[in-house]
Coordinates of C-alpha atoms in Angstrom, one line a residue:
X24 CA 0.0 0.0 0.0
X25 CA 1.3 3.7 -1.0
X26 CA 0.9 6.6 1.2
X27 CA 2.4 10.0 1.1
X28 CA 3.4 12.2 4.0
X29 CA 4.6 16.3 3.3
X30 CA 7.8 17.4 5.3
X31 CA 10.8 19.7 4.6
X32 CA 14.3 20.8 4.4
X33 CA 16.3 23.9 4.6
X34 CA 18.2 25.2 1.3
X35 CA 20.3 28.1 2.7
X36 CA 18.2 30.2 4.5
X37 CA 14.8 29.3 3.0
X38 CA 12.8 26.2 3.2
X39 CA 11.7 23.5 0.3
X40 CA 9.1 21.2 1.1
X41 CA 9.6 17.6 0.6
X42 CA 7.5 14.4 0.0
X43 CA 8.4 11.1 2.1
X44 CA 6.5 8.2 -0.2
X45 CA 6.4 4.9 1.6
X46 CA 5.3 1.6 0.1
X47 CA 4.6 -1.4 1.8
X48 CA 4.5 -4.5 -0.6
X49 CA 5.4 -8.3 -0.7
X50 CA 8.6 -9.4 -1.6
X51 CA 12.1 -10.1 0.9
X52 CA 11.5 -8.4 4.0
X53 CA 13.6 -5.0 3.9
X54 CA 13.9 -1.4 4.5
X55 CA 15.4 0.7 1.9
X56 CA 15.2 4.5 1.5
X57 CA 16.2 6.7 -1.6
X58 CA 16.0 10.2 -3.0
X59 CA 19.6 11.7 -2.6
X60 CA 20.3 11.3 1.1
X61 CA 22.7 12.1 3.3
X62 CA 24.3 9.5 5.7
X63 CA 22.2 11.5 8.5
X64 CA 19.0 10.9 6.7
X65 CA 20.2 7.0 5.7
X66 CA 20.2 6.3 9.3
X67 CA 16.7 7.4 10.3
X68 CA 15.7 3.7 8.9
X69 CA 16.8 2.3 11.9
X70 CA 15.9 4.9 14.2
X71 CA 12.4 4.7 12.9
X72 CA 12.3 1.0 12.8
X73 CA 12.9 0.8 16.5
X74 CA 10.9 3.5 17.1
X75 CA 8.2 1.6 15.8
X76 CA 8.6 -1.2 17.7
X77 CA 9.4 0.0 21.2
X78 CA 6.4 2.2 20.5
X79 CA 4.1 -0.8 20.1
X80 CA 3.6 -1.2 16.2
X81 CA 4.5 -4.2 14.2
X82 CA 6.3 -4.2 11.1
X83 CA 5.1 -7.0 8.9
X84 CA 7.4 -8.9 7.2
X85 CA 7.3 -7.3 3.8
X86 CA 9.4 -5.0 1.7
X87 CA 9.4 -0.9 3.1
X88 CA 10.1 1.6 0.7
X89 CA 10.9 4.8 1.5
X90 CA 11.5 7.9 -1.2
X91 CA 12.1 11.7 -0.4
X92 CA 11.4 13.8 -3.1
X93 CA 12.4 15.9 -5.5
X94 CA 15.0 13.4 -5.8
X95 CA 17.6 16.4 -7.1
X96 CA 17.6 18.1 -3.6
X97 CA 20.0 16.7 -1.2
X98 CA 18.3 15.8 2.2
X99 CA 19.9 16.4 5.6
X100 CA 19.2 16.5 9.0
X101 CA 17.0 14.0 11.4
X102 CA 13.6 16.0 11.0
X103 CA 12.7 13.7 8.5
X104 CA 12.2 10.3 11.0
X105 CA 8.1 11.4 12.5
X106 CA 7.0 11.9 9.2
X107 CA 8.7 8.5 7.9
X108 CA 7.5 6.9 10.8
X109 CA 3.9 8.1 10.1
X110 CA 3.9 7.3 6.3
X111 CA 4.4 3.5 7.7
X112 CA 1.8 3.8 9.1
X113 CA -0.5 5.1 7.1
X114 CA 0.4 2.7 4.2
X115 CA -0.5 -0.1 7.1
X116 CA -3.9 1.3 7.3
X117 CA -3.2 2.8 11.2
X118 CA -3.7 6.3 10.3
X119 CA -5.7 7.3 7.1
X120 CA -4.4 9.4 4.2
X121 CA -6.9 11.8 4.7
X122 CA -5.5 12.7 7.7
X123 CA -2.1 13.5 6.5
X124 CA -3.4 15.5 3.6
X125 CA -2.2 18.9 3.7
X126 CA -0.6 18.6 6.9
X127 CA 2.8 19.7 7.5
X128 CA 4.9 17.0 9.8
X129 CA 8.5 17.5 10.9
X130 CA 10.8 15.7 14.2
X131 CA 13.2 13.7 15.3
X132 CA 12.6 10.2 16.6
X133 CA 14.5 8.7 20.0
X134 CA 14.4 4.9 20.1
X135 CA 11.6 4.7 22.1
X136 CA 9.4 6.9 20.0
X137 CA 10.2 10.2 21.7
X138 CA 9.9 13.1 19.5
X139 CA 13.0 15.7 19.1
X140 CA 13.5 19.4 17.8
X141 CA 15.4 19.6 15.4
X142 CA 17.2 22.6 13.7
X143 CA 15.6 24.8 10.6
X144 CA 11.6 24.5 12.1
X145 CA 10.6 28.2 11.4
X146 CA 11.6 28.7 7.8
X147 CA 10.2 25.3 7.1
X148 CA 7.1 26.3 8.4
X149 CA 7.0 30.0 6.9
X150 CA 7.6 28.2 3.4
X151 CA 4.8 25.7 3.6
X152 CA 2.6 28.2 4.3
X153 CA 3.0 30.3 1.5
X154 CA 1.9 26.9 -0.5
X155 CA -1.4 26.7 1.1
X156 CA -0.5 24.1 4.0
X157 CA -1.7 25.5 7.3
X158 CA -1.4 22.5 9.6
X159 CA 2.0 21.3 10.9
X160 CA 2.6 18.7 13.3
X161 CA 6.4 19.9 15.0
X162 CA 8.3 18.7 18.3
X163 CA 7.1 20.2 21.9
X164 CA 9.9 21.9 22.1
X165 CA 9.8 23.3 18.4
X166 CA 6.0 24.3 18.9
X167 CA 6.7 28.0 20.3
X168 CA 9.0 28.5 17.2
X169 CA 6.9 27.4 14.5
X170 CA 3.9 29.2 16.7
X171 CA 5.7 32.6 15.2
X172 CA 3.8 32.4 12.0
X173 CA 0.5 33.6 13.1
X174 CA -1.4 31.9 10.0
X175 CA -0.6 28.2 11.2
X176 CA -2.2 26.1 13.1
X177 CA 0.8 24.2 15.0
X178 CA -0.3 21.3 16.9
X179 CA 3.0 20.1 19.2
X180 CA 3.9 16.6 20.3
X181 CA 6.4 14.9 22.3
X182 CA 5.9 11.0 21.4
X183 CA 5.2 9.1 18.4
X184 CA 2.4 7.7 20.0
X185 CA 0.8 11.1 20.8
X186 CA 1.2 11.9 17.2
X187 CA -0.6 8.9 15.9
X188 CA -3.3 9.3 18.2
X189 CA -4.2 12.8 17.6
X190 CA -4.1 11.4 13.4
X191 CA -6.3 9.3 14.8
X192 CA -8.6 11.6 16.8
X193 CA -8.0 9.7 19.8
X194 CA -6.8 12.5 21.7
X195 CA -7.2 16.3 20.8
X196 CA -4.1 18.6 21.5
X197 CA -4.5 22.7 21.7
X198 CA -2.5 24.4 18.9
X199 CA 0.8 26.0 20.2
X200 CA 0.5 30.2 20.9
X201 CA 2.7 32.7 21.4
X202 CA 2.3 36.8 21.9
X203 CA 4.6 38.1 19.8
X204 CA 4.0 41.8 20.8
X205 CA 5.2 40.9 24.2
X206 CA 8.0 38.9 23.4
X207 CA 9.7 42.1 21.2
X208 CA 8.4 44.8 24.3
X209 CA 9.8 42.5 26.6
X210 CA 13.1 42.3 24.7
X211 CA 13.8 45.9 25.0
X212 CA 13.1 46.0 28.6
X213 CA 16.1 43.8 28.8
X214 CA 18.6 46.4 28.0
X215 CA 21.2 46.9 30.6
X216 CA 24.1 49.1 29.5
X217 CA 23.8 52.7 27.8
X218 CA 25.9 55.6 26.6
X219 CA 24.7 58.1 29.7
X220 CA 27.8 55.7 31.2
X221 CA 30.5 56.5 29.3
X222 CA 32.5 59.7 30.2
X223 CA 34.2 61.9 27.5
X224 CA 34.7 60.0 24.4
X225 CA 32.3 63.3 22.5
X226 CA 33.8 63.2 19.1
X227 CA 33.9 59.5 19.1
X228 CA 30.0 59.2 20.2
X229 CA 29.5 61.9 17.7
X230 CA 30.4 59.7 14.7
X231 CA 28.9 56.6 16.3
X232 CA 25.7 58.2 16.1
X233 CA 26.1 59.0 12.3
X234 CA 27.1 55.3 11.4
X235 CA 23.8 54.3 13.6
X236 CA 22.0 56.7 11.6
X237 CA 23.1 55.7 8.0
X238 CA 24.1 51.8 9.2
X239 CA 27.5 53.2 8.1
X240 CA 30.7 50.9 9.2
X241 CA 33.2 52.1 11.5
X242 CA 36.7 51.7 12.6
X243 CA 38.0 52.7 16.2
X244 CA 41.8 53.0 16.5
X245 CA 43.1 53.8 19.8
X246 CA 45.3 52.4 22.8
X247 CA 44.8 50.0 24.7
X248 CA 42.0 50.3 27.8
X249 CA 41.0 53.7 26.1
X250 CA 36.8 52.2 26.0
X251 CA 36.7 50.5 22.3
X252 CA 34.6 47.7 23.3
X253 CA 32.6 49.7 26.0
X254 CA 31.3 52.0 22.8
X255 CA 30.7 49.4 20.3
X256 CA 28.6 47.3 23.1
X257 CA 26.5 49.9 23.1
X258 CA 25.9 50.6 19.8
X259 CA 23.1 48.4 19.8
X260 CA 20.9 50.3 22.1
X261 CA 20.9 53.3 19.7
X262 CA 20.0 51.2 16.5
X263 CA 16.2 51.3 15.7
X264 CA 13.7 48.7 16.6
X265 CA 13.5 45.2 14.6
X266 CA 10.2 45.1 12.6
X267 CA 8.5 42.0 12.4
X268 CA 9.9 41.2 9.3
X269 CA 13.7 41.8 10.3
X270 CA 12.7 39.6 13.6
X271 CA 11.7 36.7 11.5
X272 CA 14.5 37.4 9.1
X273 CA 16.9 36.8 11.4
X274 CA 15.1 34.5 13.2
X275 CA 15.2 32.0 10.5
X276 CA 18.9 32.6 10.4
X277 CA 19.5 31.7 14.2
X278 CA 17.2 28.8 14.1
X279 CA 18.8 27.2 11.0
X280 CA 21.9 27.1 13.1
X281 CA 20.2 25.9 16.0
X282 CA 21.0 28.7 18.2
X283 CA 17.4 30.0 19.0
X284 CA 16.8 29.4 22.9
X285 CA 13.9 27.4 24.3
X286 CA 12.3 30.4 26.5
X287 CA 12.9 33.2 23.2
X288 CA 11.9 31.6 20.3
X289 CA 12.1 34.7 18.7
X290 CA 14.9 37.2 17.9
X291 CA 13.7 40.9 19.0
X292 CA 17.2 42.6 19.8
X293 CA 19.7 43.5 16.8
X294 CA 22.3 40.5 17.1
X295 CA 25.5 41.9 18.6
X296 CA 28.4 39.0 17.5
X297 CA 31.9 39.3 18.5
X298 CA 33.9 36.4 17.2
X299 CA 37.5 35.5 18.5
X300 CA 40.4 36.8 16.4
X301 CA 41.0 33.1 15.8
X302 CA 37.8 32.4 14.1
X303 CA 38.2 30.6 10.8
X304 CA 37.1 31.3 7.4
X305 CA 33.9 28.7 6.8
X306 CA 33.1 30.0 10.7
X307 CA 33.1 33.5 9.7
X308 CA 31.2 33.3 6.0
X309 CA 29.3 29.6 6.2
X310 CA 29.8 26.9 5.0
X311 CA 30.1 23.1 4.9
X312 CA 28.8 20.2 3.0
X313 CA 25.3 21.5 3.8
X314 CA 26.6 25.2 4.3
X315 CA 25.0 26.7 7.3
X316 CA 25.4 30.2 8.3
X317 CA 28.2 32.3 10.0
X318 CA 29.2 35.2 12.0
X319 CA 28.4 37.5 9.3
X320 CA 24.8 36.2 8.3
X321 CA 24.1 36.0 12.0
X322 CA 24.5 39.6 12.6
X323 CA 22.2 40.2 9.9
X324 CA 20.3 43.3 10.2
X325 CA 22.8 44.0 13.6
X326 CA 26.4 44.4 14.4
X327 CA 29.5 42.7 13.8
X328 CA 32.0 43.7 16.3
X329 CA 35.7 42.6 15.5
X330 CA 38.0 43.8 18.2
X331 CA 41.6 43.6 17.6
X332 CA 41.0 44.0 14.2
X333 CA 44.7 43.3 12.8
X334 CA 45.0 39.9 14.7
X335 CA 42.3 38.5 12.3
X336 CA 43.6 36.1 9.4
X337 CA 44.1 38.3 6.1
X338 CA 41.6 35.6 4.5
X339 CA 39.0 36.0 7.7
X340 CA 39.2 39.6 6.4
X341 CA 39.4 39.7 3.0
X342 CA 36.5 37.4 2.7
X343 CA 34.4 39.9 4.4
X344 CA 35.0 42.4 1.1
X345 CA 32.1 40.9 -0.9
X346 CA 29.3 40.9 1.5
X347 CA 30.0 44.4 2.7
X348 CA 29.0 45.6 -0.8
X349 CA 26.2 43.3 -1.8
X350 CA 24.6 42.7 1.8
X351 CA 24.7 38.9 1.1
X352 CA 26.7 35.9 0.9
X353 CA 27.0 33.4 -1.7
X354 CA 28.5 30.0 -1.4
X355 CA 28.8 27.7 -4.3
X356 CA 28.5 23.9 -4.2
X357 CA 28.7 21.0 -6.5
X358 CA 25.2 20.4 -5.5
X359 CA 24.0 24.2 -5.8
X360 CA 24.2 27.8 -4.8
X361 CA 23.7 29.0 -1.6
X362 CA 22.7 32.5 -0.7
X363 CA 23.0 34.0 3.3
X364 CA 22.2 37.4 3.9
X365 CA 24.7 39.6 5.6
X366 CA 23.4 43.2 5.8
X367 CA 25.4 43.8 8.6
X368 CA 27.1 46.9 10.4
X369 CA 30.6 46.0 10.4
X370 CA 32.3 47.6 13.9
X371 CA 36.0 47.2 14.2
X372 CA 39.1 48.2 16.8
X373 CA 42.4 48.1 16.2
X374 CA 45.4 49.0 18.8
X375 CA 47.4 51.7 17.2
X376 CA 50.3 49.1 17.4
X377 CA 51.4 45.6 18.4
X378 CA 51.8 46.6 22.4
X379 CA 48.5 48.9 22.0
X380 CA 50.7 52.2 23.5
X381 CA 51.7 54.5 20.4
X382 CA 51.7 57.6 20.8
X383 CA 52.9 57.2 24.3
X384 CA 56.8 57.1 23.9
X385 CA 57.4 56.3 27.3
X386 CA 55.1 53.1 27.4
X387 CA 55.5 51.8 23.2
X388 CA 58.3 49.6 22.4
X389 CA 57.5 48.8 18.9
X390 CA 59.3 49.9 16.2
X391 CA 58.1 51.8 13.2
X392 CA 58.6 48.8 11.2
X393 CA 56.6 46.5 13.6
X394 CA 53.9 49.3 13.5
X395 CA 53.7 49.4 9.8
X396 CA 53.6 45.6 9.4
X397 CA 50.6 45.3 12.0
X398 CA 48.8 47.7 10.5
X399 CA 49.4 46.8 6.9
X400 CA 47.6 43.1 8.2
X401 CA 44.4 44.9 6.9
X402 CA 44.6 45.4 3.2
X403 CA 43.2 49.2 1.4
X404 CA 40.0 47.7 -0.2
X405 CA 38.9 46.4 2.9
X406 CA 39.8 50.0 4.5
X407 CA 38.0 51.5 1.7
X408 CA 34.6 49.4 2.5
X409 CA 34.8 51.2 6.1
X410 CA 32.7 54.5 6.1
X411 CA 33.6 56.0 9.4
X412 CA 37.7 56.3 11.1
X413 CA 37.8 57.3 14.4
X414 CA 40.7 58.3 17.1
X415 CA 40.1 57.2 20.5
X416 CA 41.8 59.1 23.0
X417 CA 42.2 58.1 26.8
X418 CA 39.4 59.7 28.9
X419 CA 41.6 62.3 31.1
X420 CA 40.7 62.1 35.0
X421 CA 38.7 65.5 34.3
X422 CA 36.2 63.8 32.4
X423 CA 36.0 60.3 34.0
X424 CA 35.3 61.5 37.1
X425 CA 32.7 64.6 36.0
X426 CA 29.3 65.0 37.3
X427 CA 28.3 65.6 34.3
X428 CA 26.3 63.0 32.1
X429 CA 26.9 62.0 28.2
X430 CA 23.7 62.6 26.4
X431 CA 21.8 58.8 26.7
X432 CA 21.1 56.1 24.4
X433 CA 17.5 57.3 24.3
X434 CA 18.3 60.8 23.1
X435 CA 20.7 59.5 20.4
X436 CA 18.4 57.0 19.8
X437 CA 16.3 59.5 18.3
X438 CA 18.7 61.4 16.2
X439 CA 18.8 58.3 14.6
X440 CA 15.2 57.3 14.2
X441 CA 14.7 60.8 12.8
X442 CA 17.5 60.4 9.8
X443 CA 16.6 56.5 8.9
X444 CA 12.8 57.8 9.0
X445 CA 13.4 60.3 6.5
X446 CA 16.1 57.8 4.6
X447 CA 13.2 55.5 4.5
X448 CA 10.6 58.0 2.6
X449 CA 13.5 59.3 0.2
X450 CA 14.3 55.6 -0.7
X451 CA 11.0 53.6 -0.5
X452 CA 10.8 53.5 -4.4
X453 CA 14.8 52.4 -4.5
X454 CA 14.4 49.5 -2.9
X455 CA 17.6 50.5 -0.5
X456 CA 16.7 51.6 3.1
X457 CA 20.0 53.4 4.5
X458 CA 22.9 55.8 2.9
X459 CA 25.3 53.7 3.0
X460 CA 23.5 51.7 0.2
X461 CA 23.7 54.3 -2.0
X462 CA 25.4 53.3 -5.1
X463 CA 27.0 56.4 -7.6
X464 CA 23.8 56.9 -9.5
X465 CA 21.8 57.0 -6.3
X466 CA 24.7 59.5 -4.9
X467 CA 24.6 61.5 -8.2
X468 CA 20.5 61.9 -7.7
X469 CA 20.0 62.4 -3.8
X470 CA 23.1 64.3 -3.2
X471 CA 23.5 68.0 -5.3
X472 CA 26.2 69.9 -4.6
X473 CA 27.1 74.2 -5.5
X474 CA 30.0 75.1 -7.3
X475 CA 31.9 75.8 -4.3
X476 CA 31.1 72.5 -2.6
X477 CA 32.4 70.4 -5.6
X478 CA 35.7 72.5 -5.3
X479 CA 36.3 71.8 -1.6
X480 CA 35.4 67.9 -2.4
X481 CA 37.9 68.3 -5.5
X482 CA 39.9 69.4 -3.2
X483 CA 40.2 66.6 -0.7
X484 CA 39.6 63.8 -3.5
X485 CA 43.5 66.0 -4.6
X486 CA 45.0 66.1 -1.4
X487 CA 44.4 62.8 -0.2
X488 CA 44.6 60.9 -3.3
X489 CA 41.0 59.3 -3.2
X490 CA 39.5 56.4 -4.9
X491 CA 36.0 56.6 -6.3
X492 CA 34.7 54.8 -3.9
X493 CA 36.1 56.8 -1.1
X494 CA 34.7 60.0 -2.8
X495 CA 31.2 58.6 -2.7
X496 CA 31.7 57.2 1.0
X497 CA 32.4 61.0 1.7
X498 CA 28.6 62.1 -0.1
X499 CA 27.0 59.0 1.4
X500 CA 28.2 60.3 5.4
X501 CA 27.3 64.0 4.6
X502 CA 24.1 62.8 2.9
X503 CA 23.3 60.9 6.6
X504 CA 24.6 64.2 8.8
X505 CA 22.3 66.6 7.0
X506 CA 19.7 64.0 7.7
X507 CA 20.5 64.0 11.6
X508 CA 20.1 68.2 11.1
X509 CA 17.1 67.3 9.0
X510 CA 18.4 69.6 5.7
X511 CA 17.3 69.1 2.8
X512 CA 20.6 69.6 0.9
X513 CA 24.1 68.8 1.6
X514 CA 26.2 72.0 2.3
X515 CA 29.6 71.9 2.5
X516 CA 29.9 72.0 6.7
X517 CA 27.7 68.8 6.4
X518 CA 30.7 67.4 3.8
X519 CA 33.6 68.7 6.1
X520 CA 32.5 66.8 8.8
X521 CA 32.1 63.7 6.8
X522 CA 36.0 64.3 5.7
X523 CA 37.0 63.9 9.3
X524 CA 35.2 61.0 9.9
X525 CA 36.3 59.5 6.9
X526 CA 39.6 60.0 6.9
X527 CA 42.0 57.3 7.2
X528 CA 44.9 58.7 7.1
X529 CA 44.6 61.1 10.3
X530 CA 45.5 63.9 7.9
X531 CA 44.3 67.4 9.3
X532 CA 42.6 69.9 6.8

């Protein structure tokens, strides 16, 4: 007897649905599966077989066939044993096929028919339901997750034997809820650090609020204990709510890599990562026979922090060249392309040397060749790719110990929802949402300048020996400070400042 059961697998970051045929017909007794699998999916026979019995159902003695298809897609992963398990069944007459019409079944069997999450539920789900499915049977501890798409009904279970009887009508079980409005509220009532704490630091905060504001990347040089990491922790709490759809964006990501916690099945908060200088290449980018995301599609729609920027691996960095332009990640495979997305706000520190004391004479003991080495580690295109340069000076014992408060992350906080709003209205036809997006036609029709402001940027684009695409990096941070001022044009104070900023050099004009 034939029987068909719908489940799914992850492709990248998006989810395919899949069809697990089983036939049950005379012959040898055996249990063979097919359909391109991986040596994960090859063992669920076993699993499912044993599962079975310890679960109280009796194979006959007959020839199982099991096929997963499309047969071009390569299956992976263990959520694929429940729904194998249950198109056994059905074929034996247990459950009928009208039952598992239409319905969405995913999970991981133990050997003694305890369901499992698995890895990759959400965008499974969120797939299936833009084909019309809008039942899914999931794990128990899976149910919360798939529970984010408000359109399907997710019915959880935690044994095979639950499963079959609630196929069966035997038992009933309550669809899975959750409130997403007070999941993201309660999210931001979480945050514990802001920039009312840190002393001094002016000019620095200054250009930390115009990256915020145009998701522009930045690049802190300064010695070491001088509050690089203190700043960019903070950066976070100045960024803009997630909308739904970023949450479920990202979301997606973290559950693919099975990182999405059991009591927040949802990601509110802009991700913050900070990887280890040591990190490798497929950790940083994705990757692996089944790629799976990495650092820099899990700070998607957040912040990368790399800290001790020249200790990296030249190839950690330079692979980071192509997804700071395109906001995406592509990884090719004999078996197919893989796309990640990676719109990500790259923040960086470096020490101004290998001790992390230059300027201080009395402290430094590197030499100006050891300096130039470290800091030739990061190559100019990368550089170039970096909006925003900033000094940061030690806090003198003035300012440290002042009475007087920084303005807070609330009040920048709305500098920068006032500039990305009206980013947002110039650009909702553009399909681009920040400045920094801006490519040189956009530049050439958001961005006018006067006679005399073409001369001063001639000027600079002279003196310091520009590239193109540090001329436009120059328009694109002006175009976000007269956004923060809320003018209409960009004057040439608004393009002075943006030359400071930008400068990489440290040159003074």
């Amino acid at each position: 007897m034939y029987s068909k059961v719908i489940s799914g697998v992850v492709t990248g970051v998006e989810g395919t649905l899949i069809q697990v045929e089983a036939d049950i017909s005379d012959g040898l007794p055996m249990f063979s599966m097919v359909g391109y699998l991986s040596s994960c999916v090859k063992e669920a026979g076993e699993r499912v077989r044993t599962a079975l019995k310890n679960s109280g159902f009796c194979l006959p003695p007959k020839r199982i066939t099991i096929n997963l298809s499309p047969a071009a897609i390569r299956k992976d992963g263990t959520a694929f044993d429940l729904p194998i398990a249950i198109g056994i069944l059905t074929s034996l007459g247990v459950i009928t096929k009208e039952k598992v019409n239409s319905v969405l079944i995913i999970g991981e069997l133990s050997l003694d028919g305890h369901v499992n999450p698995v890895s990759g539920v959400l965008p499974i789900v969120h797939h299936a339901l833009k084909q019309g499915i809008t039942n899914c049977i999931v794990p128990m501890e899976n149910s919360n997750e798939a529970a984010l798409i408000n359109e399907m009904e997710v019915i959880p279970v935690s044994s095979l034997n639950e499963a079959v009887d609630y196929l069966c009508d035997i038992i009933s079980i309550e669809p899975s809820y959750v409130d997403i409005e007070s999941i993201i509220n309660a999210s931001y009532e979480n945050e514990n650090v802001d920039f009312s704490e840190v002393m001094g630091h002016e000019i620095l905060k200054r250009g930390i609020e115009i990256a915020a504001a145009g998701f522009h990347n930045v690049l802190m040089t300064g010695s070491a204990g001088s509050g690089k990491s203190m700043i960019a922790r903070r950066i976070p709490t100045i960024l803009p709510q997630l909308t739904f759809e970023e949450c479920l964006d990202i979301t997606k990501i973290y559950s693919i890599a099975g990182l999405l916690k059991k009591d927040m099945p949802m990601i509110c908060q802009r991700p913050f990562r900070t990887p280890h200088h040591t990190i490798s290449v497929h950790a940083m980018a994705g990757g692996g026979i089944e790629p799976k995301p990495g650092e820099m599609s899990l700070s998607h729609n957040g912040v990368l922090f790399l800290d001790e920027l020249p200790e990296f691996s030249r190839n950690v960095l330079e692979v980071m060249r192509q997804p700071l332009e395109d906001g995406e990640i592509t990884i090719s495979r004999l078996n197919g392309i893989y796309r990640f997305p990676s719109d990500f706000m790259l923040v960086a520190a470096r020490n101004p040397c290998p001790c992390g004391c230059y300027p201080d004479m009395n402290k430094c003991t590197c030499t100006l060749n050891q300096i130039k080495r470290y800091n030739d580690k990061i190559s100019k295109p990368l550089l170039d790719r970096i909006d925003i340069n900033v000094d940061v000076r030690k806090v003198e014992y003035e300012e440290l110990f002042s009475d007087k408060k920084g303005m807070s992350s609330k009040e920048m906080r709305e500098h920068v929802l006032i500039a990305q709003s009206i980013q947002q209205k110039r650009y909702k036809n553009d399909n681009i949402s920040f400045n920094s997006q801006l490519d040189a036609r956009l530049c050439n029709k958001y961005i006018t300048l006067s006679d005399s402001e073409k001369d001063f940027l001639r000027h600079v684009f002279e003196k310091n020996e520009l590239s193109a695409r540090g001329s436009y990096r120059i328009l694109k941070i002006a175009r976000t400070i007269a956004d923060i001022e809320e003018s209409e044009r960009v004057t040439e104070k608004h393009l002075r400042e943006a030359v400071f900023f930008r400068n990489t050099e440290g040159e003074v004009l």
